[in-house]
CSV table of C-alpha atoms in Angstrom, one decimal:
chain,number,residue,atom,x,y,z
R,200,UNK,CA,-10.6,13.2,14.6
R,201,UNK,CA,-8.8,10.1,13.6
R,202,UNK,CA,-5.5,10.7,11.7
R,203,UNK,CA,-6.1,8.0,9.1
R,204,UNK,CA,-3.7,5.8,7.2
R,205,UNK,CA,-1.8,6.5,4.0
R,206,UNK,CA,-1.4,3.5,1.7
R,207,UNK,CA,0.7,3.1,-1.3
R,208,UNK,CA,-0.4,0.2,-3.6
R,209,UNK,CA,0.8,-0.9,-7.1
R,210,UNK,CA,-1.2,-2.5,-9.8
R,211,UNK,CA,0.5,-4.4,-12.6
R,212,UNK,CA,-1.3,-3.7,-15.9
R,213,UNK,CA,-4.7,-3.0,-14.2
R,214,UNK,CA,-7.6,-3.7,-16.7
R,215,UNK,CA,-10.0,-0.8,-17.2
R,216,UNK,CA,-7.6,2.0,-16.0
R,217,UNK,CA,-7.4,4.6,-18.8
R,218,UNK,CA,-4.4,6.3,-17.2
R,219,UNK,CA,-2.4,3.1,-17.0
R,220,UNK,CA,-3.4,2.2,-20.6
R,221,UNK,CA,-2.4,5.5,-21.9
R,222,UNK,CA,1.0,5.3,-20.1
R,223,UNK,CA,2.0,2.4,-22.3
R,224,UNK,CA,2.5,4.7,-25.2
R,225,UNK,CA,3.4,7.9,-23.3
R,226,UNK,CA,6.8,9.5,-23.5
R,227,UNK,CA,7.2,9.1,-19.8
R,228,UNK,CA,5.4,8.5,-16.5
R,229,UNK,CA,2.0,10.1,-16.0
R,230,UNK,CA,1.9,11.7,-12.6
R,231,UNK,CA,-0.3,14.8,-13.0
R,232,UNK,CA,-4.0,14.1,-12.6
R,233,UNK,CA,-7.0,16.0,-11.5
R,234,UNK,CA,-10.1,14.0,-10.4
R,235,UNK,CA,-13.6,14.8,-9.4
R,236,UNK,CA,-14.6,11.7,-7.5
R,237,UNK,CA,-18.2,11.0,-6.7
R,238,UNK,CA,-19.1,10.3,-3.0
R,239,UNK,CA,-20.5,6.9,-2.0
R,240,UNK,CA,-24.0,6.5,-3.4
R,241,UNK,CA,-23.5,9.1,-6.2
R,242,UNK,CA,-22.9,8.3,-9.8
R,243,UNK,CA,-19.9,9.0,-12.0
R,244,UNK,CA,-16.7,11.0,-11.8
R,245,UNK,CA,-14.3,12.7,-14.2
R,246,UNK,CA,-10.5,12.4,-14.4
R,247,UNK,CA,-8.1,14.7,-16.4
R,248,UNK,CA,-4.5,13.7,-16.7
R,249,UNK,CA,-1.4,15.2,-18.4
R,250,UNK,CA,0.5,12.9,-20.8
R,251,UNK,CA,4.1,13.7,-21.7
R,252,UNK,CA,4.6,14.4,-25.4
R,253,UNK,CA,2.3,15.7,-28.2
R,254,UNK,CA,-0.7,13.6,-29.1
R,255,UNK,CA,-3.3,14.4,-31.7
R,256,UNK,CA,-5.7,11.5,-31.0
R,257,UNK,CA,-9.4,12.3,-31.1
R,258,UNK,CA,-9.9,11.9,-27.3
R,259,UNK,CA,-7.2,14.4,-26.5
R,260,UNK,CA,-8.7,17.6,-24.8
R,261,UNK,CA,-5.9,20.0,-25.7
R,262,UNK,CA,-2.2,20.4,-25.9
R,263,UNK,CA,-0.4,22.0,-22.9
R,264,UNK,CA,3.2,22.9,-23.7
R,265,UNK,CA,5.1,19.7,-24.3
R,266,UNK,CA,2.3,17.6,-22.9
R,267,UNK,CA,-1.4,16.7,-23.8
R,268,UNK,CA,-4.4,16.7,-21.6
R,269,UNK,CA,-6.9,13.8,-21.7
R,270,UNK,CA,-10.2,13.5,-19.9
R,271,UNK,CA,-12.1,10.4,-19.0
R,272,UNK,CA,-15.6,10.0,-17.6
R,273,UNK,CA,-16.2,7.1,-15.2
R,274,UNK,CA,-19.5,5.4,-15.1
R,275,UNK,CA,-21.3,4.0,-12.1
R,276,UNK,CA,-19.6,0.6,-12.6
R,277,UNK,CA,-16.1,0.7,-11.1
R,278,UNK,CA,-13.7,-0.8,-13.6
R,279,UNK,CA,-10.5,0.7,-12.5
R,280,UNK,CA,-8.8,1.1,-9.1
R,281,UNK,CA,-9.4,4.9,-8.9
R,282,UNK,CA,-13.1,4.3,-9.2
R,283,UNK,CA,-13.1,1.6,-6.6
R,284,UNK,CA,-11.4,4.0,-4.1
R,285,UNK,CA,-14.0,6.7,-5.0
R,286,UNK,CA,-16.8,4.4,-4.0
R,287,UNK,CA,-15.3,4.0,-0.5
R,288,UNK,CA,-14.7,7.7,-0.1
R,289,UNK,CA,-10.9,7.3,0.1
R,290,UNK,CA,-9.1,10.4,-1.3
R,291,UNK,CA,-6.4,9.6,-3.8
R,292,UNK,CA,-3.2,11.6,-2.9
R,293,UNK,CA,-1.1,10.7,-5.9
R,294,UNK,CA,-1.3,8.8,-9.1
R,295,UNK,CA,1.7,7.5,-11.1
R,296,UNK,CA,1.2,5.5,-14.2
R,297,UNK,CA,4.2,4.1,-16.1
R,298,UNK,CA,4.4,1.6,-18.9
R,299,UNK,CA,1.1,0.1,-18.1
R,300,UNK,CA,1.6,-0.1,-14.3
R,301,UNK,CA,-0.3,2.1,-11.8
R,302,UNK,CA,0.8,3.2,-8.4
R,303,UNK,CA,-1.8,4.9,-6.1
R,304,UNK,CA,-1.3,6.7,-2.8
R,305,UNK,CA,-4.6,7.0,-1.0
R,306,UNK,CA,-6.0,7.7,2.5
R,307,UNK,CA,-8.2,5.4,4.5
R,308,UNK,CA,-10.0,6.4,7.7
R,309,UNK,CA,-8.7,3.4,9.8
R,310,UNK,CA,-7.5,-0.1,9.4
R,311,UNK,CA,-11.0,-1.4,9.2
R,312,UNK,CA,-11.7,0.6,6.1
R,313,UNK,CA,-8.3,-0.2,4.7
R,314,UNK,CA,-8.9,-3.9,5.1
R,315,UNK,CA,-12.3,-3.6,3.3
R,316,UNK,CA,-10.9,-1.5,0.5
R,317,UNK,CA,-7.9,-3.9,0.0
R,318,UNK,CA,-10.3,-6.9,0.0
R,319,UNK,CA,-12.3,-5.2,-2.8
R,320,UNK,CA,-9.2,-4.3,-4.8
R,321,UNK,CA,-7.8,-7.8,-4.4
R,322,UNK,CA,-11.0,-9.4,-5.8
R,323,UNK,CA,-11.1,-7.0,-8.8
R,324,UNK,CA,-7.4,-6.8,-9.6
R,325,UNK,CA,-5.2,-9.9,-9.3
R,326,UNK,CA,-1.8,-8.1,-9.3
R,327,UNK,CA,-2.2,-5.6,-6.5
R,328,UNK,CA,0.7,-5.1,-4.1
R,329,UNK,CA,0.8,-3.1,-0.9
R,330,UNK,CA,4.1,-1.1,-1.1
R,331,UNK,CA,3.8,1.0,2.1
R,332,UNK,CA,1.5,1.9,5.0
R,333,UNK,CA,2.0,5.0,7.1
R,334,UNK,CA,0.0,6.3,10.0
R,335,UNK,CA,0.7,9.8,11.3
R,336,UNK,CA,2.0,11.4,13.4
R,337,UNK,CA,5.3,10.5,11.7
R,338,UNK,CA,8.7,11.4,13.0
R,339,UNK,CA,11.9,11.8,11.1
R,340,UNK,CA,12.5,12.6,7.3
R,341,UNK,CA,10.6,10.6,4.7
R,342,UNK,CA,13.5,8.4,3.9
R,343,UNK,CA,13.6,7.2,7.5
R,344,UNK,CA,10.0,6.0,7.5
R,345,UNK,CA,9.6,2.3,6.6
R,346,UNK,CA,6.8,-0.2,6.2
R,347,UNK,CA,7.3,-3.3,8.3
R,348,UNK,CA,5.5,-6.1,6.7
R,349,UNK,CA,4.3,-8.4,9.5
R,350,UNK,CA,2.7,-10.7,6.8
R,351,UNK,CA,6.2,-12.1,6.3
R,352,UNK,CA,5.9,-13.9,9.6
R,353,UNK,CA,4.3,-17.3,10.0
R,354,UNK,CA,1.6,-17.6,12.7
R,355,UNK,CA,4.1,-19.5,14.9
R,356,UNK,CA,6.8,-16.9,14.5
R,357,UNK,CA,4.4,-14.1,15.3
R,358,UNK,CA,3.2,-16.0,18.4
R,359,UNK,CA,6.8,-16.5,19.6
R,360,UNK,CA,7.7,-12.9,19.0
R,361,UNK,CA,4.5,-11.5,20.8
R,362,UNK,CA,4.9,-13.9,23.7
R,363,UNK,CA,8.6,-13.0,24.1
R,364,UNK,CA,7.7,-9.3,24.1
R,365,UNK,CA,4.8,-9.7,26.5
R,366,UNK,CA,6.9,-11.6,29.0
R,367,UNK,CA,9.7,-9.1,28.9
R,368,UNK,CA,12.3,-11.0,27.1
R,369,UNK,CA,13.6,-7.8,25.4
R,370,UNK,CA,13.7,-5.7,28.6
R,371,UNK,CA,16.8,-5.1,30.6
R,372,UNK,CA,17.0,-6.8,33.0
R,373,UNK,CA,14.9,-9.6,31.3
R,374,UNK,CA,11.4,-10.2,32.6
R,375,UNK,CA,11.7,-13.9,31.4
R,376,UNK,CA,14.4,-16.0,29.9
R,377,UNK,CA,14.3,-18.3,26.8
R,378,UNK,CA,13.6,-21.4,29.0
R,379,UNK,CA,10.6,-19.8,30.6
R,380,UNK,CA,9.1,-18.5,27.4
R,381,UNK,CA,9.6,-21.8,25.7
R,382,UNK,CA,7.7,-23.5,28.5
R,383,UNK,CA,4.9,-21.0,28.2
R,384,UNK,CA,4.6,-21.8,24.5
R,385,UNK,CA,5.0,-25.6,25.1
R,386,UNK,CA,8.1,-25.9,22.8
R,387,UNK,CA,11.7,-26.6,23.3
R,388,UNK,CA,14.2,-23.8,24.0
R,389,UNK,CA,16.0,-24.5,20.7
R,390,UNK,CA,12.7,-24.3,18.8
R,391,UNK,CA,11.9,-21.0,20.5
R,392,UNK,CA,15.3,-19.6,19.6
R,393,UNK,CA,15.0,-20.7,16.0
R,394,UNK,CA,11.5,-19.1,15.6
R,395,UNK,CA,12.6,-15.9,17.4
R,396,UNK,CA,15.8,-15.4,15.3
R,397,UNK,CA,13.9,-16.0,12.1
R,398,UNK,CA,11.1,-13.5,13.0
R,399,UNK,CA,13.6,-10.9,14.0
R,400,UNK,CA,15.6,-11.3,10.8
R,401,UNK,CA,12.4,-10.9,8.6
R,402,UNK,CA,11.4,-7.7,10.4
R,403,UNK,CA,15.0,-6.3,10.4
R,404,UNK,CA,15.1,-6.8,6.6
R,405,UNK,CA,12.4,-4.2,6.2
R,406,UNK,CA,13.9,-1.8,8.8
R,407,UNK,CA,17.4,-2.0,7.6
R,408,UNK,CA,16.7,-2.3,3.8
R,409,UNK,CA,19.2,-0.1,1.9
R,410,UNK,CA,21.2,0.7,5.1
R,411,UNK,CA,24.1,-1.7,4.3
């Protein structure tokens, strides 16, 4: 069985999300939810979420200590990110809604499904940002696991980095030197070095973020 991919995505003020909307007036972040998500091809789902503070609005279900439980029913038409994910059969691991913004942690079966889901989310919600991608098995404590965003690289920088790696530039002893790799790419040695250094710096920014 495939291990799947865990994705963390953030939506800035997502239209149609009742949890994000309610968080604008809540006394803190909303991070306790319970969802019955319909499988692909089925209709409707229900979400209950716990809002910090007392709230006597009509759509409140009941008070729970210092918080209030709300319930929202989703129709067949997906109008919020949670419903979109339910249509693709992607389990949502965690919701966090705070001041109108929504962060979701969900699981996709593979990168193919992840690309399809992100394409759908990108079309429906303009301000969607991928925060982190993780694919188990994972080693080390959570704080040591980082998402390296290859999208920072230009096509040329990625080509230079991949060619250098393939030809053994990073091995000891080197499988190829800068002159040989530049010739393979049809560029000057100085241009190769410039692209390689820039690509390495961009990747190291993700790996070493917060280490300084």
